[in-house]
Short mmCIF file of C-alpha atoms in Angstrom, two decimals:
data_model
loop_
_atom_site.label_atom_id
_atom_site.label_comp_id
_atom_site.label_asym_id
_atom_site.label_seq_id
_atom_site.Cartn_x
_atom_site.Cartn_y
_atom_site.Cartn_z
CA MET A 1054 0.15 13.64 -42.53
CA LYS A 1055 2.54 14.58 -39.79
CA THR A 1056 2.35 12.32 -36.67
CA PHE A 1057 1.71 13.65 -32.98
CA ARG A 1058 5.82 13.34 -32.83
CA GLN A 1059 6.87 15.17 -35.59
CA LEU A 1060 4.19 17.96 -35.02
CA TYR A 1061 5.43 17.91 -31.39
CA GLN A 1062 9.29 18.51 -32.73
CA GLU A 1063 8.43 20.91 -35.19
CA SER A 1064 6.26 23.41 -32.38
CA PHE A 1065 9.91 23.89 -31.06
CA ASP A 1066 11.06 26.54 -33.72
CA GLU A 1067 7.94 28.98 -32.74
CA ILE A 1068 8.40 28.71 -29.23
CA HIS A 1069 9.94 32.07 -27.53
CA PRO A 1070 8.86 34.69 -24.59
CA ASP A 1071 6.21 36.15 -25.48
CA ARG A 1072 4.07 39.22 -22.83
CA GLY A 1073 1.81 37.02 -21.41
CA LEU A 1074 4.37 34.59 -19.92
CA LEU A 1075 6.24 37.78 -18.39
CA GLU A 1076 3.45 39.63 -17.62
CA ASP A 1077 3.11 36.18 -15.76
CA MET A 1078 6.41 37.07 -13.88
CA LEU A 1079 5.55 39.59 -12.88
CA GLU A 1080 2.46 39.38 -11.51
CA ASP A 1081 4.29 36.57 -9.85
CA ALA A 1082 7.06 38.52 -8.00
CA ARG A 1083 3.81 40.90 -6.78
CA THR A 1084 1.86 38.25 -5.69
CA GLU A 1085 4.73 35.28 -4.21
CA LYS A 1086 5.21 34.08 -0.80
CA ALA A 1087 7.64 36.45 1.87
CA ARG A 1088 10.62 34.54 1.11
CA TRP A 1089 10.59 34.75 -2.48
CA ILE A 1090 10.34 38.26 -1.99
CA GLN A 1091 13.08 38.63 0.62
CA TYR A 1092 15.38 36.46 -1.90
CA ALA A 1093 14.43 39.20 -4.56
CA LEU A 1094 14.58 42.02 -2.79
CA LEU A 1095 18.24 40.80 -1.24
CA ARG A 1096 20.02 39.71 -4.61
CA PRO A 1097 17.96 41.38 -7.56
CA VAL A 1098 21.00 40.52 -9.84
CA ALA A 1099 20.05 37.01 -9.19
CA THR A 1100 16.77 37.14 -10.07
CA PHE A 1101 17.14 39.41 -13.23
CA LEU A 1102 19.35 36.02 -14.01
CA LEU A 1103 16.21 33.93 -13.03
CA GLY A 1104 14.09 35.27 -14.55
CA ALA A 1105 16.04 35.20 -18.48
CA ILE A 1106 15.95 31.11 -16.75
CA LEU A 1107 12.14 31.08 -16.31
CA LEU A 1108 11.60 32.94 -19.43
CA PHE A 1109 13.76 30.66 -22.10
CA GLY A 1110 14.47 27.24 -19.77
CA CYS A 1111 10.62 26.03 -18.91
CA THR A 1112 10.43 24.74 -22.83
CA SER A 1113 13.84 24.30 -24.09
CA ALA A 1114 14.52 21.10 -21.86
CA LEU A 1115 11.41 20.12 -23.74
CA ALA A 1116 13.25 19.44 -27.17
CA SER A 1117 15.10 16.75 -26.20
CA ASN A 1118 12.29 14.99 -24.61
CA VAL A 1119 9.69 14.40 -27.10
CA GLY A 1120 9.95 10.63 -27.14
CA PHE A 1121 9.01 10.66 -23.13
CA VAL A 1122 6.02 12.99 -24.03
CA TYR A 1123 5.14 10.79 -26.90
CA GLY A 1124 5.64 7.30 -25.06
CA ILE A 1125 2.80 8.89 -22.28
CA ILE A 1126 0.62 9.44 -25.06
CA GLU A 1127 1.03 6.32 -26.20
CA ARG A 1128 -0.09 4.79 -22.83
CA MET A 1129 -3.00 6.66 -22.14
CA SER A 1130 -4.33 5.90 -25.84
CA PRO A 1131 -2.44 4.14 -28.34
CA GLU A 1132 -5.16 4.12 -30.88
CA LEU A 1133 -5.18 8.09 -30.44
CA ALA A 1134 -1.22 8.91 -29.78
CA ASP A 1135 -0.98 10.48 -33.18
CA LEU A 1136 -4.02 12.45 -32.66
CA PHE A 1137 -3.47 15.04 -30.05
CA VAL A 1138 -2.32 18.14 -31.15
CA PRO A 1139 0.86 19.63 -29.70
CA VAL A 1140 0.59 23.21 -27.49
CA SER A 1141 3.45 23.67 -25.39
CA GLU A 1142 2.04 26.79 -23.71
CA SER A 1143 3.31 27.62 -19.86
CA SER A 1144 2.80 29.20 -16.68
CA THR A 1145 4.88 30.48 -13.88
CA ARG A 1146 4.11 30.90 -10.62
CA ALA A 1147 5.55 30.08 -7.03
CA GLY A 1148 8.28 29.15 -8.90
CA ILE A 1149 6.56 26.24 -10.73
CA CYS A 1150 5.85 26.03 -14.61
CA MET A 1151 3.01 24.43 -15.42
CA GLU A 1152 3.14 23.31 -19.18
CA VAL A 1153 0.27 22.34 -21.18
CA GLU A 1154 1.88 19.70 -23.40
CA ALA A 1155 -1.00 18.31 -25.58
CA VAL A 1156 -4.67 18.20 -25.66
CA TYR A 1157 -6.95 16.08 -28.19
CA LEU A 1158 -10.62 16.88 -28.50
CA GLU A 1159 -13.52 14.36 -29.27
CA ASP A 1160 -17.02 13.70 -29.11
CA GLY A 1161 -17.75 16.84 -31.05
CA ASP A 1162 -15.66 18.79 -29.11
CA LYS A 1163 -17.39 18.11 -25.43
CA SER A 1164 -14.83 16.08 -24.51
CA ALA A 1165 -11.13 16.78 -23.67
CA ARG A 1166 -7.90 14.86 -22.74
CA VAL A 1167 -5.32 17.42 -21.92
CA LEU A 1168 -1.18 16.45 -21.06
CA ILE A 1169 -0.10 18.97 -18.55
CA SER A 1170 3.78 18.68 -16.73
CA PHE A 1171 4.79 20.82 -13.17
CA ARG A 1172 8.10 21.53 -13.07
CA ASP A 1173 10.45 23.20 -10.38
CA THR A 1174 12.48 26.44 -11.48
CA LEU A 1175 13.71 27.37 -7.86
CA ALA A 1176 13.93 24.16 -6.24
CA GLU A 1177 13.47 20.33 -5.95
CA ARG A 1178 9.78 20.16 -4.25
CA ILE A 1179 9.03 18.12 -7.27
CA GLN A 1180 10.52 14.82 -7.22
CA GLY A 1181 7.40 12.39 -8.28
CA PRO A 1182 3.96 12.28 -8.03
CA LEU A 1183 1.62 15.25 -6.59
CA ASP A 1184 -1.41 16.28 -5.93
CA LEU A 1185 -3.74 19.35 -7.97
CA TYR A 1186 -5.89 18.92 -5.13
CA ASP A 1187 -9.29 18.65 -7.84
CA SER A 1188 -8.81 22.85 -8.69
CA TYR A 1189 -8.31 22.41 -12.07
CA GLY A 1190 -10.16 22.89 -14.91
CA MET A 1191 -10.44 24.19 -18.63
CA THR A 1192 -12.78 27.10 -20.33
CA SER A 1193 -13.72 28.05 -23.07
CA VAL A 1194 -15.48 31.64 -24.71
CA ASN A 1195 -19.48 29.46 -24.06
CA SER A 1196 -18.31 27.48 -21.08
CA LEU A 1197 -20.88 29.63 -19.46
CA ASP A 1198 -23.57 27.84 -20.96
CA ALA A 1199 -22.90 24.52 -19.83
CA SER A 1200 -25.13 23.12 -17.37
CA TRP A 1201 -22.22 20.74 -16.28
CA VAL A 1202 -18.86 19.79 -16.42
CA THR A 1203 -16.92 16.22 -15.06
CA GLY A 1204 -13.98 15.79 -15.01
CA GLY A 1205 -10.99 13.39 -13.34
CA CYS A 1206 -7.08 13.84 -13.08
CA SER A 1207 -4.55 10.65 -13.06
CA TYR A 1208 -0.54 10.98 -12.44
CA ALA A 1209 0.93 10.07 -16.31
CA GLY A 1210 4.38 10.25 -14.78
CA TYR A 1211 7.71 11.66 -13.71
CA ASP A 1212 11.37 12.24 -16.11
CA GLU A 1213 13.87 12.82 -14.62
CA GLU A 1214 16.11 14.42 -16.78
CA THR A 1215 13.74 17.34 -16.92
CA GLY A 1216 12.40 17.04 -13.16
CA LYS A 1217 8.90 16.80 -14.68
CA ALA A 1218 5.89 15.01 -13.22
CA TYR A 1219 3.16 14.23 -15.63
CA PHE A 1220 -0.67 14.42 -15.50
CA GLU A 1221 -3.40 13.22 -17.81
CA ILE A 1222 -6.61 15.40 -17.59
CA GLN A 1223 -10.33 14.27 -19.07
CA LEU A 1224 -13.15 16.62 -19.12
CA SER A 1225 -16.26 16.27 -20.39
CA SER A 1226 -19.60 19.27 -20.93
CA ASP A 1227 -22.73 19.51 -22.46
CA VAL A 1228 -21.71 22.48 -24.26
CA PRO A 1229 -18.77 22.02 -26.99
CA TYR A 1230 -15.01 23.48 -26.04
CA GLU A 1231 -14.54 26.71 -28.23
CA ARG A 1232 -11.09 25.98 -29.97
CA SER A 1233 -10.32 29.05 -30.73
CA LYS A 1234 -9.39 30.11 -27.23
CA LEU A 1235 -9.29 27.30 -24.39
CA THR A 1236 -8.16 28.35 -21.14
CA PHE A 1237 -6.45 25.65 -19.02
CA ARG A 1238 -6.08 26.51 -14.85
CA VAL A 1239 -4.83 24.96 -11.78
CA ARG A 1240 -5.18 26.74 -9.08
CA GLN A 1241 -3.57 24.52 -6.00
CA LEU A 1242 -0.41 22.19 -5.53
CA LEU A 1243 -0.18 19.45 -3.07
CA LEU A 1244 3.55 18.52 -3.06
CA ARG A 1245 4.40 15.72 -0.47
CA GLN A 1246 2.42 12.44 -0.52
CA GLU A 1247 2.88 10.13 2.69
CA ARG A 1248 1.29 6.41 2.26
CA GLU A 1249 0.75 4.25 5.71
CA GLU A 1250 -0.92 1.59 6.08
CA LYS A 1251 -2.99 0.18 9.20
CA GLU A 1252 -4.71 -2.31 10.67
CA ILE A 1253 -8.28 -0.79 12.23
CA SER A 1254 -9.08 -2.82 14.86
CA LEU A 1255 -12.31 -4.92 14.88
CA GLU A 1256 -13.19 -5.38 18.32
CA ASP A 1257 -14.81 -1.61 18.28
CA HIS A 1258 -17.47 -2.82 16.14
CA VAL A 1259 -20.95 -2.90 17.26
CA PRO A 1260 -24.27 -4.13 16.31
CA GLY A 1261 -25.85 -0.61 16.44
CA MET A 1262 -25.70 3.05 16.07
CA PRO A 1263 -27.90 6.11 15.99
CA GLU A 1264 -28.14 7.64 12.45
CA LYS A 1265 -28.44 11.78 11.19
CA PRO A 1266 -28.77 12.80 7.63
CA VAL A 1267 -26.12 14.65 5.52
CA SER A 1268 -26.26 16.08 2.19
CA LEU A 1269 -23.60 14.15 0.09
CA SER A 1270 -20.60 15.45 -1.84
CA GLY A 1271 -19.74 12.74 -3.69
CA GLY A 1272 -19.14 8.47 -3.67
CA GLY A 1273 -18.89 5.56 -5.05
CA ARG A 1274 -20.52 2.58 -5.70
CA ALA A 1275 -19.06 -1.00 -7.63
CA ASP A 1276 -21.51 -2.67 -9.71
CA TRP A 1277 -22.85 -5.69 -6.95
CA GLY A 1278 -23.05 -8.55 -9.74
CA ARG A 1279 -19.53 -7.83 -11.00
CA TYR A 1280 -18.49 -7.29 -7.35
CA GLN A 1281 -20.02 -11.22 -6.76
CA GLU A 1282 -17.51 -12.50 -9.39
CA LEU A 1283 -14.31 -10.43 -8.80
CA THR A 1284 -14.42 -11.22 -4.81
CA GLY A 1285 -16.68 -14.78 -4.78
CA LEU A 1286 -18.79 -13.64 -2.63
CA GLU A 1287 -22.07 -15.92 -2.50
CA MET A 1288 -24.74 -13.82 -0.68
CA GLU A 1289 -27.39 -11.80 -1.09
CA GLU A 1290 -26.86 -8.18 -2.09
CA PRO A 1291 -25.95 -6.65 1.56
CA GLY A 1292 -28.01 -2.97 2.90
CA GLN A 1293 -30.92 -3.86 0.84
CA GLY A 1294 -31.74 -1.15 2.83
CA LEU A 1295 -29.22 0.99 1.55
CA GLY A 1296 -32.02 2.22 -1.20
CA GLU A 1297 -34.01 3.42 1.62
CA ASN A 1298 -31.28 5.27 3.33
CA ASN A 1299 -31.65 6.98 0.63
CA ILE A 1300 -33.17 10.49 1.24
CA ARG A 1301 -33.93 13.60 -1.16
CA ASN A 1302 -34.82 16.86 0.28
CA PRO A 1303 -34.47 15.88 4.16
CA GLU A 1304 -36.84 18.20 6.67
CA ASN A 1305 -33.95 19.96 8.04
CA MET A 1306 -32.30 20.28 4.62
CA PRO A 1307 -35.37 21.41 2.30
CA ASP A 1308 -33.50 24.01 0.34
CA ASP A 1309 -30.75 21.94 -0.41
CA PRO A 1310 -30.40 20.10 -3.77
CA ARG A 1311 -27.76 18.02 -2.96
CA PRO A 1312 -28.61 14.28 -2.83
CA ALA A 1313 -28.99 13.04 1.10
CA VAL A 1314 -28.73 9.86 2.87
CA LYS A 1315 -28.18 8.73 6.38
CA VAL A 1316 -24.90 7.67 7.76
CA LEU A 1317 -24.24 6.86 11.16
CA ASP A 1318 -23.84 9.06 14.14
CA GLY A 1319 -20.83 8.50 15.75
CA ILE A 1320 -18.27 10.38 17.61
CA PRO A 1321 -18.81 14.39 17.33
CA VAL A 1322 -17.06 16.65 14.93
CA SER A 1323 -15.80 18.21 17.76
CA GLU A 1324 -13.85 15.68 18.99
CA CYS A 1325 -12.40 14.97 15.48
CA ALA A 1326 -8.77 16.02 14.65
CA ALA A 1327 -8.55 18.60 11.97
CA ASP A 1328 -4.74 17.20 10.57
CA ASP A 1329 -5.66 13.76 11.01
CA PHE A 1330 -7.54 10.95 10.26
CA THR A 1331 -10.33 9.65 13.24
CA VAL A 1332 -12.29 6.41 13.07
CA THR A 1333 -15.71 8.01 14.18
CA GLY A 1334 -17.89 4.69 13.88
CA LEU A 1335 -17.53 1.11 13.27
CA VAL A 1336 -20.86 -1.05 12.59
CA TYR A 1337 -21.25 -5.04 11.48
CA ARG A 1338 -24.92 -5.94 11.11
CA ASP A 1339 -26.71 -8.07 8.11
CA ASN A 1340 -23.16 -8.87 6.89
CA LEU A 1341 -22.39 -5.80 6.47
CA ILE A 1342 -19.15 -3.71 7.96
CA ARG A 1343 -20.35 0.40 8.17
CA LEU A 1344 -16.52 2.08 8.60
CA GLN A 1345 -16.91 5.97 9.34
CA ILE A 1346 -13.72 8.00 8.89
CA CYS A 1347 -13.32 11.54 9.48
CA GLN A 1348 -10.29 12.83 6.85
CA GLY A 1349 -9.87 16.42 8.93
CA GLU A 1350 -9.70 19.73 7.16
CA PHE A 1351 -8.90 19.84 3.54
CA ALA A 1352 -8.27 23.97 3.36
CA ARG A 1353 -4.83 22.91 2.83
CA SER A 1354 -4.01 18.97 2.68
CA PHE A 1355 -5.85 16.44 1.46
CA ARG A 1356 -6.50 12.95 2.83
CA TYR A 1357 -8.44 9.49 1.76
CA VAL A 1358 -8.27 6.35 2.78
CA ILE A 1359 -9.06 2.64 0.99
CA PRO A 1360 -10.09 0.32 3.70
CA TYR A 1361 -10.21 -3.33 3.06
CA LEU A 1362 -10.43 -6.68 4.82
CA LYS A 1363 -7.96 -9.82 5.09
CA LEU A 1364 -10.15 -11.97 5.21
CA PRO A 1365 -9.30 -16.20 6.88
CA ASP A 1366 -8.68 -17.65 3.21
CA GLY A 1367 -5.78 -15.19 2.12
CA SER A 1368 -7.70 -13.04 0.23
CA GLU A 1369 -9.08 -9.41 0.14
CA ARG A 1370 -11.76 -7.80 -0.15
CA ILE A 1371 -11.87 -3.98 -0.84
CA TYR A 1372 -14.77 -1.72 0.02
CA TRP A 1373 -17.98 -2.34 -1.92
CA TYR A 1374 -19.80 1.04 -1.12
CA SER A 1375 -18.99 4.78 -0.13
CA ASN A 1376 -20.28 8.34 1.04
CA PHE A 1377 -18.85 11.22 1.35
CA TRP A 1378 -19.40 14.90 3.28
CA GLN A 1379 -18.62 17.75 5.10
CA GLU A 1380 -19.14 19.01 8.61
CA LYS A 1381 -18.32 22.19 10.47
CA GLN A 1382 -15.94 22.67 13.15
CA GLY A 1383 -16.05 26.35 14.14
CA ASP A 1384 -14.41 27.60 11.18
CA GLU A 1385 -13.86 24.55 9.28
CA SER A 1386 -14.85 22.06 7.46
CA LEU A 1387 -14.07 18.47 8.21
CA ALA A 1388 -14.49 15.41 5.63
CA PHE A 1389 -15.95 12.59 6.37
CA SER A 1390 -16.56 9.00 4.62
CA GLU A 1391 -18.19 6.40 5.05
CA PHE A 1392 -17.60 2.25 3.72
CA TYR A 1393 -19.88 -0.56 3.34
CA LEU A 1394 -17.67 -3.97 3.49
CA PRO A 1395 -19.98 -6.91 3.07
CA CYS A 1396 -18.81 -10.15 5.47
CA THR A 1397 -20.59 -12.71 6.48
CA PRO A 1398 -20.53 -13.64 10.25
CA GLU A 1399 -18.16 -16.71 9.29
CA GLU A 1400 -15.58 -14.10 7.21
CA LEU A 1401 -15.82 -12.00 10.31
CA GLU A 1402 -14.50 -14.30 12.54
CA GLY A 1403 -11.01 -14.97 11.72
CA ALA A 1404 -10.85 -11.50 8.94
CA SER A 1405 -9.08 -8.08 9.54
CA LEU A 1406 -9.93 -4.93 8.79
CA TRP A 1407 -7.41 -3.00 7.38
CA GLY A 1408 -7.09 0.81 5.37
CA GLU A 1409 -4.44 2.12 2.90
CA PHE A 1410 -4.19 5.91 4.46
CA TYR A 1411 -2.92 8.69 1.96
CA ARG A 1412 -2.03 12.20 2.89
CA MET A 1413 -1.00 15.18 0.65
CA GLU A 1414 0.33 18.12 2.31
CA ASP A 1415 2.46 20.82 1.75
CA SER A 1416 0.69 23.32 -0.21
CA VAL A 1417 1.29 25.74 -3.35
CA GLU A 1418 -1.39 28.35 -4.57
CA GLY A 1419 -0.07 29.45 -7.20
CA ASN A 1420 -3.00 30.03 -9.81
CA TRP A 1421 -1.28 28.88 -13.51
CA LYS A 1422 -3.00 29.41 -16.37
CA VAL A 1423 -2.26 29.29 -19.76
CA THR A 1424 -4.30 30.06 -23.03
CA PHE A 1425 -4.43 28.68 -26.04
CA ARG A 1426 -6.14 27.54 -29.33
CA VAL A 1427 -6.32 23.71 -30.90
CA GLU A 1428 -6.32 23.64 -34.32
CA GLU A 1429 -8.55 20.90 -36.16
CA LYS A 1430 -6.60 17.97 -36.75
CA LYS A 1431 -7.96 15.10 -39.49
CA GLU A 1432 -8.56 11.46 -38.24
CA PRO A 1433 -5.41 9.34 -39.94
CA ASP A 1434 -5.87 7.61 -42.96
CA ALA A 1435 -7.28 4.21 -42.77
CA VAL A 1436 -4.05 1.62 -43.46
CA PRO A 1437 -5.42 -0.72 -45.76
CA ASN A 1438 -5.46 -4.49 -45.62
#
C-alpha cells in the first residue's frame, strides 16, 4: 500500500490549471479592493503575466516541499500520518492562495482533520502565524441535515521556502461528510498578530459589584480536581454559587435559547473602547478574583486575553473559568469576557495579576472556496511482531 508521502508526490503529476480556478481568478478581479483594480488597469501586461503565475505557481512550489508537509502531518498525528489523503486543490483571491493539502475522515466520516495552507501571491503579507477568524467550515451535499457542527483550528507551522502558513482544522458533525463532493471555505483572514504582556492592577479590586444577566456566546471551564492537582491549591472549590449563577431563559430574554449567566455590571458598554481592551470590572470575594474585560469590536479584528496570577512563591496560576458574550454599542457589537481566578487572602497579599494580550488585525476578506473529493483509504496492514 502506498504511503501518504508517495501519494502526495504523485498527486503533482495530475495538477493542471482548470476552469474552476480560472473562474475564481476572474471573480477575484471583479471583487478585488480598489488598489489592486487600479494596478490591473495601469499594467495590463503585468496583470496577464501575474495571471499565469497564479494559475501555475500556486501548486508547483509544493512539489519540492512534500517532506515539509508530511512532517507537519506526522507532528499532528503520528499514528494516522499515512491515512491522510492528499488533495492539493486551491483557491486564489485577494492575492492570497488557500490550498487544501490533505484530509483524513474518521468516526464514520463524521469527523474530519484538514490540513490547509495560505500563501501570498502578490506581496509578503504572510510571514508566519495569522488568524482564520473562526470563518472556516466544510460542507457536503448532506450538510443541511446536520443539527450541530463543532470545530477547532490550530497553527501548524510556516515554511520560509514556499512562504506558506499551515493550519490544522478539526471538524465534527452529527451527519457524515459525503466524500464525493466536499467544499472547504474560509471567509476572512487577519494577517497581523501582536502580543503584549502587562500587569493589571489589583489595587482597583472591590468586594462586590452589581450583576446583570447576559446570553453567552462561549466560555470554558477546567475540571476543579485536575486544576487542584496542577496548582496544588488546598481549598474548597471556589465560587460554589457559580452553579446558581447559571440562569436559562431569564425573564428579560424569554426567546433566547442560549445559556445565560449573571456577570458583573461594571463600566457600561458606552465607555468601552471599540479598538482596544478595557477592564470593566474587578472583584475579590470568597477566595475568588472575578476579572471582566471588554475586547472591543470584532468586525475586522480579533482580540483576546489570557489572565494569570503571579503568586508570592514565584509560581503562576492561570484562570479556572471564563464566560464570553457580546453587547451592543450603537451599531457595533463589542465582545466581553469574565474570568474567575481562585486566590486565598494570604496569596492575594503578595500576588500580582497579569495578562497576555493578543491582537489580530489587517483583515482580508477573500471568501476562499475549494471543492474536492476524498477517496476511501484502507487502514495499513498490521505489522507482525
